[in-house]
Coordinates of C-alpha atoms in Angstrom, one line a residue:
Q84 CA 103.7 109.1 88.2
V85 CA 105.5 105.8 88.8
Q86 CA 103.7 102.9 90.4
L87 CA 105.9 100.1 91.8
V88 CA 105.1 96.6 92.9
E89 CA 107.7 94.3 94.5
S90 CA 107.6 90.5 94.4
G91 CA 109.9 87.5 94.9
G92 CA 110.5 87.7 98.7
G93 CA 110.5 84.6 100.8
S94 CA 112.3 82.5 103.4
V95 CA 115.7 80.9 102.7
Q96 CA 118.6 79.4 104.6
A97 CA 121.9 81.3 105.1
G98 CA 124.0 80.9 101.9
G99 CA 120.9 80.7 99.7
A100 CA 119.7 83.0 97.0
L101 CA 116.6 85.0 96.0
R102 CA 115.7 87.3 93.2
L103 CA 113.4 90.2 93.8
S104 CA 111.4 91.9 91.1
C105 CA 109.9 95.4 91.0
A106 CA 107.3 96.1 88.2
A107 CA 107.0 99.7 87.2
S108 CA 103.7 100.9 85.7
A109 CA 105.3 104.0 84.2
Y110 CA 108.4 104.7 82.1
T111 CA 111.4 105.2 84.4
F112 CA 113.7 106.9 82.0
G113 CA 115.4 109.8 83.8
Y114 CA 115.1 108.2 87.2
Y115 CA 117.4 106.5 89.6
M116 CA 115.9 103.2 90.8
A117 CA 116.8 101.8 94.1
W118 CA 116.3 98.9 96.5
F119 CA 116.0 99.7 100.2
R120 CA 115.5 97.5 103.2
Q121 CA 114.2 97.9 106.7
A122 CA 114.2 95.5 109.6
P123 CA 111.8 96.0 112.5
G124 CA 112.8 98.9 114.7
Q125 CA 115.7 99.9 112.4
E126 CA 116.2 102.7 109.9
R127 CA 115.5 102.2 106.3
E128 CA 118.8 101.3 104.5
G129 CA 119.8 101.8 100.9
V130 CA 121.0 98.6 99.3
A131 CA 121.5 99.2 95.6
I132 CA 120.9 102.0 93.1
I133 CA 120.7 101.9 89.3
N134 CA 120.6 104.8 86.8
A135 CA 117.6 103.7 84.7
N136 CA 119.0 105.6 81.8
S137 CA 122.7 104.7 81.7
G138 CA 122.5 101.4 83.7
S139 CA 125.2 102.5 86.1
T140 CA 125.0 100.7 89.4
Y141 CA 125.9 101.4 93.0
Y142 CA 125.9 99.2 96.1
A143 CA 126.1 99.4 99.9
D144 CA 129.3 98.0 101.3
S145 CA 127.3 95.4 103.1
V146 CA 126.1 93.7 99.9
K147 CA 128.9 94.3 97.4
G148 CA 129.9 91.1 95.7
R149 CA 126.7 89.4 96.8
F150 CA 123.8 91.4 95.4
T151 CA 123.2 92.6 91.8
I152 CA 120.8 95.2 90.7
S153 CA 119.6 95.1 87.1
Q154 CA 116.7 96.2 84.9
D155 CA 114.7 94.9 81.9
N156 CA 113.8 98.1 80.1
A157 CA 111.4 96.4 77.7
K158 CA 109.3 95.1 80.6
N159 CA 109.8 98.1 82.9
T160 CA 111.1 95.8 85.6
L161 CA 113.8 96.2 88.2
F162 CA 115.6 93.2 89.8
L163 CA 117.7 92.5 92.8
Q164 CA 119.6 89.2 92.6
M165 CA 120.7 88.3 96.2
N166 CA 123.3 85.6 96.6
S167 CA 125.1 84.2 99.6
L168 CA 122.4 85.5 101.9
K169 CA 123.1 86.1 105.5
P170 CA 120.7 86.4 108.5
E171 CA 121.4 90.1 108.7
D172 CA 119.9 90.5 105.3
T173 CA 116.5 89.7 106.8
A174 CA 114.3 92.8 106.2
M175 CA 111.4 94.1 104.3
Y176 CA 112.7 95.1 100.9
Y177 CA 111.3 98.1 98.9
C178 CA 112.0 99.4 95.5
A179 CA 111.9 103.2 95.0
A180 CA 112.4 105.8 92.4
A181 CA 114.1 109.3 92.6
R182 CA 115.0 112.0 90.2
F183 CA 118.5 112.4 91.6
F184 CA 121.2 110.1 92.8
N185 CA 121.1 109.8 96.6
W186 CA 121.1 107.2 99.4
S187 CA 118.5 108.9 101.5
P188 CA 115.0 107.4 101.5
R189 CA 113.7 110.9 102.1
E190 CA 114.7 111.9 98.6
Y191 CA 112.7 109.1 96.8
N192 CA 109.4 110.0 95.3
Y193 CA 107.8 106.7 94.6
W194 CA 107.7 103.5 96.7
G195 CA 106.5 99.9 96.3
Q196 CA 104.6 98.1 99.1
G197 CA 107.6 95.9 100.1
T198 CA 108.4 92.2 100.0
Q199 CA 109.7 90.3 103.0
V200 CA 113.0 88.5 102.9
T201 CA 113.8 86.2 105.8
V202 CA 117.2 84.4 106.1
S203 CA 117.6 81.7 108.7
S204 CA 120.8 80.5 110.3

């Protein structure tokens, strides 16, 4: 079992930055950890994925060069550093864990409650 709790969301102006955190209550070795986001009325979208074992990272094209996913293994914490934020980044952001690499939210076994990110123009 992996319990996930996100934090760090807020409201910023376009061009600003936020760092999201996801605290995991269980050891995530062997999992892929991911950040998803979902705006009202839209599909849940994969943002970034990290192999919790190897540290390999993967990004959606829309955030490449702006967002960085990372982890602190000692603290069982996942991060998403978001720079150069755009209004279209506005969404509820969720962290999630899956046993296999994939971009589909259907394949993720564990989810946090979400943290809201709002970017104004």
